[in-house]
C-alpha cells in the first residue's frame, strides 16, 4: 500500500518512520506484534475499528499527486472473555484523530506517500474524555536502531488532548483563497494571549526532502492545494 519512493514516511506521535523499512517497523514490528501477536489479520475478541469520515481529497494538475484530509473515530479494546490470556487484559477506549496525507501514483497505482496521523483525543470508555490523563499515549523517546522498533527521527510536534491546536490545512480557505493564519491554529489557555501558547503545528517536510513544484506565490480562490505544498509542476 505504501510507495516505494525513498521519501515515503509515516508521521505519528511526534516521530517519523521513514521509507518502507521504517513503516514496516511501525505497522508490523510494533502494532502487529503488540496487538495480534504477529498475525496478519484479526484475533478473537480484539476490536480496532476506525471510522474514516469528512474526507477532502484534492488531486494536483499532473494527476500523480494527491492530498487527503480526513477524520478518524476509533473504538478499540478487548472483550472481557479474553482478559485471562490476552497480554493487555481487558481494556476499551475511544480515540479521535485527524489525517493530513499525501499520495502518489506509481505505475498507474495510487500509493500512500506521506502519512500523517495526529491522534487528537483519547478516552477511557468508563470515565470519558474529560478525565483522560495527559500524554495518554507515551511519546517515543529512543530512535532506531537503539530501539529495534523505534522511529527514524523524533521531532517537536507533539499533540494530545487536552492540547487542542488545529492541524494545518493542505488547502486555502475555499471562499477567500487565503491560508489559515498560523495564530489561528494555536490554542492558548483561556483568557491568555495567543503568544503564550505552543507554536502551531506544521506540515513541513523532514530534512533532505523537497517539493519541486512548490511556489512562494500567494494562494487564491480556486487553489485546491496551498502553493508552497504543491509537489509536482504541471506541464
PDB file of C-alpha atoms in Angstrom:
ATOM      1  CA  UNK A   1       0.000   0.000   0.000  1.00  0.00           C
ATOM      2  CA  UNK A   2       2.921   2.350   0.620  1.00  0.00           C
ATOM      3  CA  UNK A   3       5.030   3.988  -2.035  1.00  0.00           C
ATOM      4  CA  UNK A   4       8.480   2.714  -2.957  1.00  0.00           C
ATOM      5  CA  UNK A   5       9.675   6.327  -3.094  1.00  0.00           C
ATOM      6  CA  UNK A   6      12.562   6.931  -0.652  1.00  0.00           C
ATOM      7  CA  UNK A   7      10.762   9.996   0.745  1.00  0.00           C
ATOM      8  CA  UNK A   8       7.764   7.954   1.941  1.00  0.00           C
ATOM      9  CA  UNK A   9       7.116   8.110   5.668  1.00  0.00           C
ATOM     10  CA  UNK A  10       4.562   7.790   8.448  1.00  0.00           C
ATOM     11  CA  UNK A  11       4.332  10.623  10.983  1.00  0.00           C
ATOM     12  CA  UNK A  12       2.868   9.571  14.333  1.00  0.00           C
ATOM     13  CA  UNK A  13       3.172  10.864  17.909  1.00  0.00           C
ATOM     14  CA  UNK A  14       5.954  13.357  17.207  1.00  0.00           C
ATOM     15  CA  UNK A  15       8.064  10.846  15.305  1.00  0.00           C
ATOM     16  CA  UNK A  16       8.686   9.740  11.726  1.00  0.00           C
ATOM     17  CA  UNK A  17       9.130   6.238  10.387  1.00  0.00           C
ATOM     18  CA  UNK A  18      10.925   6.723   7.069  1.00  0.00           C
ATOM     19  CA  UNK A  19      10.990   4.567   3.965  1.00  0.00           C
ATOM     20  CA  UNK A  20       9.411   1.160   3.651  1.00  0.00           C
ATOM     21  CA  UNK A  21      11.735  -0.293   6.275  1.00  0.00           C
ATOM     22  CA  UNK A  22      10.682   2.286   8.873  1.00  0.00           C
ATOM     23  CA  UNK A  23       6.990   1.970   8.001  1.00  0.00           C
ATOM     24  CA  UNK A  24       7.199  -1.812   8.285  1.00  0.00           C
ATOM     25  CA  UNK A  25       8.827  -1.413  11.692  1.00  0.00           C
ATOM     26  CA  UNK A  26       5.815   0.572  12.931  1.00  0.00           C
ATOM     27  CA  UNK A  27       2.989  -1.483  11.445  1.00  0.00           C
ATOM     28  CA  UNK A  28       4.412  -4.990  11.607  1.00  0.00           C
ATOM     29  CA  UNK A  29       7.012  -4.647  14.335  1.00  0.00           C
ATOM     30  CA  UNK A  30       5.016  -2.520  16.772  1.00  0.00           C
ATOM     31  CA  UNK A  31       1.299  -2.708  16.005  1.00  0.00           C
ATOM     32  CA  UNK A  32       1.038  -6.225  14.609  1.00  0.00           C
ATOM     33  CA  UNK A  33       3.312  -7.768  17.213  1.00  0.00           C
ATOM     34  CA  UNK A  34       1.703  -5.914  20.128  1.00  0.00           C
ATOM     35  CA  UNK A  35      -1.982  -6.177  19.275  1.00  0.00           C
ATOM     36  CA  UNK A  36      -2.340  -9.545  17.474  1.00  0.00           C
ATOM     37  CA  UNK A  37       0.875 -11.422  18.331  1.00  0.00           C
ATOM     38  CA  UNK A  38       2.276 -11.125  14.804  1.00  0.00           C
ATOM     39  CA  UNK A  39      -0.802 -12.409  12.973  1.00  0.00           C
ATOM     40  CA  UNK A  40      -1.642 -10.695   9.669  1.00  0.00           C
ATOM     41  CA  UNK A  41      -5.330 -10.476  10.484  1.00  0.00           C
ATOM     42  CA  UNK A  42      -7.802 -10.257  13.360  1.00  0.00           C
ATOM     43  CA  UNK A  43      -7.758 -12.216  16.597  1.00  0.00           C
ATOM     44  CA  UNK A  44     -10.826 -13.247  18.536  1.00  0.00           C
ATOM     45  CA  UNK A  45     -12.143 -10.637  20.960  1.00  0.00           C
ATOM     46  CA  UNK A  46      -9.931  -7.724  19.851  1.00  0.00           C
ATOM     47  CA  UNK A  47     -11.733  -4.695  18.365  1.00  0.00           C
ATOM     48  CA  UNK A  48      -9.959  -1.923  16.459  1.00  0.00           C
ATOM     49  CA  UNK A  49     -12.491  -0.088  14.293  1.00  0.00           C
ATOM     50  CA  UNK A  50     -11.505   3.126  12.527  1.00  0.00           C
ATOM     51  CA  UNK A  51     -14.399   5.111  11.089  1.00  0.00           C
ATOM     52  CA  UNK A  52     -12.960   7.413   8.424  1.00  0.00           C
ATOM     53  CA  UNK A  53     -15.082  10.458   7.615  1.00  0.00           C
ATOM     54  CA  UNK A  54     -15.238  14.091   6.453  1.00  0.00           C
ATOM     55  CA  UNK A  55     -12.620  13.274   3.822  1.00  0.00           C
ATOM     56  CA  UNK A  56     -11.493  16.036   1.474  1.00  0.00           C
ATOM     57  CA  UNK A  57      -9.392  14.777  -1.450  1.00  0.00           C
ATOM     58  CA  UNK A  58      -7.500  17.059  -3.844  1.00  0.00           C
ATOM     59  CA  UNK A  59      -5.546  15.793  -6.865  1.00  0.00           C
ATOM     60  CA  UNK A  60      -2.943  18.068  -8.445  1.00  0.00           C
ATOM     61  CA  UNK A  61      -2.917  19.128 -12.093  1.00  0.00           C
ATOM     62  CA  UNK A  62      -0.462  16.366 -13.022  1.00  0.00           C
ATOM     63  CA  UNK A  63      -2.816  13.644 -11.830  1.00  0.00           C
ATOM     64  CA  UNK A  64       0.070  11.975  -9.986  1.00  0.00           C
ATOM     65  CA  UNK A  65      -0.049  13.562  -6.530  1.00  0.00           C
ATOM     66  CA  UNK A  66      -2.973  13.854  -4.149  1.00  0.00           C
ATOM     67  CA  UNK A  67      -3.812  15.118  -0.695  1.00  0.00           C
ATOM     68  CA  UNK A  68      -6.463  13.878   1.702  1.00  0.00           C
ATOM     69  CA  UNK A  69      -7.646  15.417   4.970  1.00  0.00           C
ATOM     70  CA  UNK A  70      -9.988  13.211   6.975  1.00  0.00           C
ATOM     71  CA  UNK A  71     -11.065  12.402  10.494  1.00  0.00           C
ATOM     72  CA  UNK A  72     -10.945   9.084  12.305  1.00  0.00           C
ATOM     73  CA  UNK A  73     -13.207   7.965  15.130  1.00  0.00           C
ATOM     74  CA  UNK A  74     -11.930   4.798  16.738  1.00  0.00           C
ATOM     75  CA  UNK A  75     -13.449   2.212  19.040  1.00  0.00           C
ATOM     76  CA  UNK A  76     -10.838  -0.149  20.398  1.00  0.00           C
ATOM     77  CA  UNK A  77     -10.391  -2.746  23.095  1.00  0.00           C
ATOM     78  CA  UNK A  78     -10.867  -6.353  24.109  1.00  0.00           C
ATOM     79  CA  UNK A  79     -13.859  -8.443  25.070  1.00  0.00           C
ATOM     80  CA  UNK A  80     -13.910  -9.377  28.745  1.00  0.00           C
ATOM     81  CA  UNK A  81     -13.874 -13.074  27.855  1.00  0.00           C
ATOM     82  CA  UNK A  82     -10.211 -12.918  26.751  1.00  0.00           C
ATOM     83  CA  UNK A  83      -8.763 -10.922  29.637  1.00  0.00           C
ATOM     84  CA  UNK A  84      -7.273 -14.001  31.335  1.00  0.00           C
ATOM     85  CA  UNK A  85      -4.997 -14.873  28.435  1.00  0.00           C
ATOM     86  CA  UNK A  86      -4.634 -11.658  26.401  1.00  0.00           C
ATOM     87  CA  UNK A  87      -1.401  -9.857  27.469  1.00  0.00           C
ATOM     88  CA  UNK A  88      -3.090  -6.477  27.781  1.00  0.00           C
ATOM     89  CA  UNK A  89      -6.012  -7.858  29.740  1.00  0.00           C
ATOM     90  CA  UNK A  90      -9.438  -6.270  29.415  1.00  0.00           C
ATOM     91  CA  UNK A  91      -9.420  -2.669  28.180  1.00  0.00           C
ATOM     92  CA  UNK A  92     -11.520  -0.423  25.981  1.00  0.00           C
ATOM     93  CA  UNK A  93     -11.099   3.130  24.765  1.00  0.00           C
ATOM     94  CA  UNK A  94     -12.243   5.769  22.305  1.00  0.00           C
ATOM     95  CA  UNK A  95      -9.936   7.774  20.066  1.00  0.00           C
ATOM     96  CA  UNK A  96     -10.346  10.660  17.660  1.00  0.00           C
ATOM     97  CA  UNK A  97      -7.711  11.835  15.225  1.00  0.00           C
ATOM     98  CA  UNK A  98      -7.040  13.666  12.008  1.00  0.00           C
ATOM     99  CA  UNK A  99      -5.063  12.715   8.913  1.00  0.00           C
ATOM    100  CA  UNK A 100      -3.291  15.059   6.501  1.00  0.00           C
ATOM    101  CA  UNK A 101      -1.936  12.581   3.985  1.00  0.00           C
ATOM    102  CA  UNK A 102      -0.221  12.666   0.615  1.00  0.00           C
ATOM    103  CA  UNK A 103      -0.453  10.031  -2.094  1.00  0.00           C
ATOM    104  CA  UNK A 104       1.446   9.467  -5.334  1.00  0.00           C
ATOM    105  CA  UNK A 105       0.684   7.389  -8.390  1.00  0.00           C
ATOM    106  CA  UNK A 106       3.301   4.712  -9.117  1.00  0.00           C
ATOM    107  CA  UNK A 107       2.978   2.692 -12.313  1.00  0.00           C
ATOM    108  CA  UNK A 108      -0.663   3.699 -12.554  1.00  0.00           C
ATOM    109  CA  UNK A 109      -1.499   2.758  -8.951  1.00  0.00           C
ATOM    110  CA  UNK A 110      -2.184   5.225  -6.132  1.00  0.00           C
ATOM    111  CA  UNK A 111       0.054   4.603  -3.111  1.00  0.00           C
ATOM    112  CA  UNK A 112       0.373   6.099   0.371  1.00  0.00           C
ATOM    113  CA  UNK A 113       3.284   8.530   0.337  1.00  0.00           C
ATOM    114  CA  UNK A 114       3.437  10.845   3.363  1.00  0.00           C
ATOM    115  CA  UNK A 115       1.081   9.537   6.014  1.00  0.00           C
ATOM    116  CA  UNK A 116       0.465  11.917   8.903  1.00  0.00           C
ATOM    117  CA  UNK A 117      -1.812  10.902  11.731  1.00  0.00           C
ATOM    118  CA  UNK A 118      -2.493  13.311  14.584  1.00  0.00           C
ATOM    119  CA  UNK A 119      -4.290  11.483  17.439  1.00  0.00           C
ATOM    120  CA  UNK A 120      -6.432  14.319  18.761  1.00  0.00           C
ATOM    121  CA  UNK A 121      -8.012  12.768  21.851  1.00  0.00           C
ATOM    122  CA  UNK A 122      -8.319   9.500  23.756  1.00  0.00           C
ATOM    123  CA  UNK A 123     -10.887   8.466  26.308  1.00  0.00           C
ATOM    124  CA  UNK A 124     -11.203   5.641  28.730  1.00  0.00           C
ATOM    125  CA  UNK A 125     -14.630   4.158  27.998  1.00  0.00           C
ATOM    126  CA  UNK A 126     -15.762   4.126  31.614  1.00  0.00           C
ATOM    127  CA  UNK A 127     -14.702   7.619  32.712  1.00  0.00           C
ATOM    128  CA  UNK A 128     -14.919   9.539  29.417  1.00  0.00           C
ATOM    129  CA  UNK A 129     -12.713  12.000  27.550  1.00  0.00           C
ATOM    130  CA  UNK A 130     -12.835  14.820  30.120  1.00  0.00           C
ATOM    131  CA  UNK A 131     -10.927  12.645  32.617  1.00  0.00           C
ATOM    132  CA  UNK A 132      -8.223  11.418  30.257  1.00  0.00           C
ATOM    133  CA  UNK A 133      -4.768  11.756  31.753  1.00  0.00           C
ATOM    134  CA  UNK A 134      -2.318  13.987  29.914  1.00  0.00           C
ATOM    135  CA  UNK A 135       0.020  12.267  27.457  1.00  0.00           C
ATOM    136  CA  UNK A 136      -2.293   9.249  27.392  1.00  0.00           C
ATOM    137  CA  UNK A 137      -0.011   7.530  24.871  1.00  0.00           C
ATOM    138  CA  UNK A 138       3.715   7.681  25.739  1.00  0.00           C
ATOM    139  CA  UNK A 139       5.841   9.649  23.292  1.00  0.00           C
ATOM    140  CA  UNK A 140       8.702   7.794  21.594  1.00  0.00           C
ATOM    141  CA  UNK A 141      11.980   8.756  23.247  1.00  0.00           C
ATOM    142  CA  UNK A 142      14.533   6.483  21.537  1.00  0.00           C
ATOM    143  CA  UNK A 143      15.157   6.107  17.817  1.00  0.00           C
ATOM    144  CA  UNK A 144      16.092   3.113  15.704  1.00  0.00           C
ATOM    145  CA  UNK A 145      18.365   1.140  15.966  1.00  0.00           C
ATOM    146  CA  UNK A 146      18.808   1.745  19.701  1.00  0.00           C
ATOM    147  CA  UNK A 147      15.127   0.860  19.936  1.00  0.00           C
ATOM    148  CA  UNK A 148      14.615  -2.005  17.415  1.00  0.00           C
ATOM    149  CA  UNK A 149      11.013  -0.859  16.853  1.00  0.00           C
ATOM    150  CA  UNK A 150      11.667   2.868  17.238  1.00  0.00           C
ATOM    151  CA  UNK A 151      11.196   5.696  14.740  1.00  0.00           C
ATOM    152  CA  UNK A 152      13.918   7.037  12.486  1.00  0.00           C
ATOM    153  CA  UNK A 153      13.575  10.506  13.971  1.00  0.00           C
ATOM    154  CA  UNK A 154      11.850  12.334  16.804  1.00  0.00           C
ATOM    155  CA  UNK A 155      10.879  15.965  16.387  1.00  0.00           C
ATOM    156  CA  UNK A 156       8.997  18.640  18.310  1.00  0.00           C
ATOM    157  CA  UNK A 157       5.485  18.163  17.021  1.00  0.00           C
ATOM    158  CA  UNK A 158       3.553  16.569  19.845  1.00  0.00           C
ATOM    159  CA  UNK A 159      -0.157  16.987  20.373  1.00  0.00           C
ATOM    160  CA  UNK A 160      -2.508  15.043  22.615  1.00  0.00           C
ATOM    161  CA  UNK A 161      -5.668  16.064  24.443  1.00  0.00           C
ATOM    162  CA  UNK A 162      -6.147  18.455  26.216  1.00  0.00           C
ATOM    163  CA  UNK A 163      -3.977  20.195  23.607  1.00  0.00           C
ATOM    164  CA  UNK A 164      -6.481  21.494  21.035  1.00  0.00           C
ATOM    165  CA  UNK A 165      -4.287  23.041  18.359  1.00  0.00           C
ATOM    166  CA  UNK A 166      -5.656  22.773  14.824  1.00  0.00           C
ATOM    167  CA  UNK A 167      -3.862  20.505  12.366  1.00  0.00           C
ATOM    168  CA  UNK A 168      -2.823  22.695   9.384  1.00  0.00           C
ATOM    169  CA  UNK A 169      -4.890  22.501   6.215  1.00  0.00           C
ATOM    170  CA  UNK A 170      -3.306  21.498   2.906  1.00  0.00           C
ATOM    171  CA  UNK A 171      -5.723  23.830   1.121  1.00  0.00           C
ATOM    172  CA  UNK A 172      -6.582  27.534   1.417  1.00  0.00           C
ATOM    173  CA  UNK A 173      -9.962  28.868   2.524  1.00  0.00           C
ATOM    174  CA  UNK A 174     -12.374  27.797  -0.249  1.00  0.00           C
ATOM    175  CA  UNK A 175     -14.010  31.259  -0.496  1.00  0.00           C
ATOM    176  CA  UNK A 176     -11.235  33.755   0.257  1.00  0.00           C
ATOM    177  CA  UNK A 177      -8.403  31.672  -1.179  1.00  0.00           C
ATOM    178  CA  UNK A 178      -6.219  32.624   1.780  1.00  0.00           C
ATOM    179  CA  UNK A 179      -4.324  30.212   4.055  1.00  0.00           C
ATOM    180  CA  UNK A 180      -5.313  29.877   7.691  1.00  0.00           C
ATOM    181  CA  UNK A 181      -3.249  32.263   9.808  1.00  0.00           C
ATOM    182  CA  UNK A 182      -0.678  30.452  11.980  1.00  0.00           C
ATOM    183  CA  UNK A 183      -2.002  32.055  15.182  1.00  0.00           C
ATOM    184  CA  UNK A 184      -5.479  30.749  14.361  1.00  0.00           C
ATOM    185  CA  UNK A 185      -4.075  27.208  14.599  1.00  0.00           C
ATOM    186  CA  UNK A 186      -2.763  27.705  18.139  1.00  0.00           C
ATOM    187  CA  UNK A 187      -4.640  27.011  21.388  1.00  0.00           C
ATOM    188  CA  UNK A 188      -3.828  29.392  24.261  1.00  0.00           C
ATOM    189  CA  UNK A 189      -5.085  28.883  27.790  1.00  0.00           C
ATOM    190  CA  UNK A 190      -8.481  30.521  28.331  1.00  0.00           C
ATOM    191  CA  UNK A 191      -8.013  34.283  28.660  1.00  0.00           C
ATOM    192  CA  UNK A 192      -4.311  34.214  27.761  1.00  0.00           C
ATOM    193  CA  UNK A 193      -2.674  35.866  24.775  1.00  0.00           C
ATOM    194  CA  UNK A 194      -2.015  33.544  21.850  1.00  0.00           C
ATOM    195  CA  UNK A 195       1.695  34.413  22.015  1.00  0.00           C
ATOM    196  CA  UNK A 196       1.928  32.453  25.275  1.00  0.00           C
ATOM    197  CA  UNK A 197       0.742  29.210  23.708  1.00  0.00           C
ATOM    198  CA  UNK A 198       2.600  26.381  21.986  1.00  0.00           C
ATOM    199  CA  UNK A 199       3.650  27.134  18.395  1.00  0.00           C
ATOM    200  CA  UNK A 200       1.381  25.970  15.580  1.00  0.00           C
ATOM    201  CA  UNK A 201       1.708  22.504  14.124  1.00  0.00           C
ATOM    202  CA  UNK A 202       3.113  22.252  10.589  1.00  0.00           C
ATOM    203  CA  UNK A 203       3.117  20.014   7.527  1.00  0.00           C
ATOM    204  CA  UNK A 204       6.811  20.711   6.969  1.00  0.00           C
ATOM    205  CA  UNK A 205       8.967  18.054   5.349  1.00  0.00           C
ATOM    206  CA  UNK A 206      11.865  16.359   7.111  1.00  0.00           C
ATOM    207  CA  UNK A 207      15.388  17.488   6.385  1.00  0.00           C
ATOM    208  CA  UNK A 208      16.589  16.390   2.979  1.00  0.00           C
ATOM    209  CA  UNK A 209      13.153  16.355   1.312  1.00  0.00           C
ATOM    210  CA  UNK A 210      11.756  18.997  -1.049  1.00  0.00           C
ATOM    211  CA  UNK A 211       8.774  19.851  -3.237  1.00  0.00           C
ATOM    212  CA  UNK A 212       9.936  20.514  -6.830  1.00  0.00           C
ATOM    213  CA  UNK A 213       6.595  22.079  -7.753  1.00  0.00           C
ATOM    214  CA  UNK A 214       6.268  24.368  -4.731  1.00  0.00           C
ATOM    215  CA  UNK A 215       5.771  28.111  -5.210  1.00  0.00           C
ATOM    216  CA  UNK A 216       6.076  31.145  -2.955  1.00  0.00           C
ATOM    217  CA  UNK A 217       3.129  32.936  -4.580  1.00  0.00           C
ATOM    218  CA  UNK A 218       0.061  33.755  -2.522  1.00  0.00           C
ATOM    219  CA  UNK A 219      -2.821  31.344  -2.698  1.00  0.00           C
ATOM    220  CA  UNK A 220      -6.021  32.447  -4.411  1.00  0.00           C
ATOM    221  CA  UNK A 221      -9.639  31.300  -4.758  1.00  0.00           C
ATOM    222  CA  UNK A 222      -9.745  28.108  -6.799  1.00  0.00           C
ATOM    223  CA  UNK A 223      -6.465  26.712  -5.472  1.00  0.00           C
ATOM    224  CA  UNK A 224      -7.000  23.168  -4.270  1.00  0.00           C
ATOM    225  CA  UNK A 225      -3.614  22.954  -2.553  1.00  0.00           C
ATOM    226  CA  UNK A 226      -1.515  25.699  -0.975  1.00  0.00           C
ATOM    227  CA  UNK A 227       1.200  26.732  -3.490  1.00  0.00           C
ATOM    228  CA  UNK A 228       4.012  26.009  -1.023  1.00  0.00           C
ATOM    229  CA  UNK A 229       2.775  22.419  -0.680  1.00  0.00           C
ATOM    230  CA  UNK A 230       2.459  21.541  -4.364  1.00  0.00           C
ATOM    231  CA  UNK A 231       4.653  18.555  -5.157  1.00  0.00           C
ATOM    232  CA  UNK A 232       4.774  18.395  -8.973  1.00  0.00           C
ATOM    233  CA  UNK A 233       4.738  21.062 -11.669  1.00  0.00           C
ATOM    234  CA  UNK A 234       2.017  20.715 -14.294  1.00  0.00           C
ATOM    235  CA  UNK A 235       3.204  20.622 -17.914  1.00  0.00           C
TER     236      UNK A 235
END
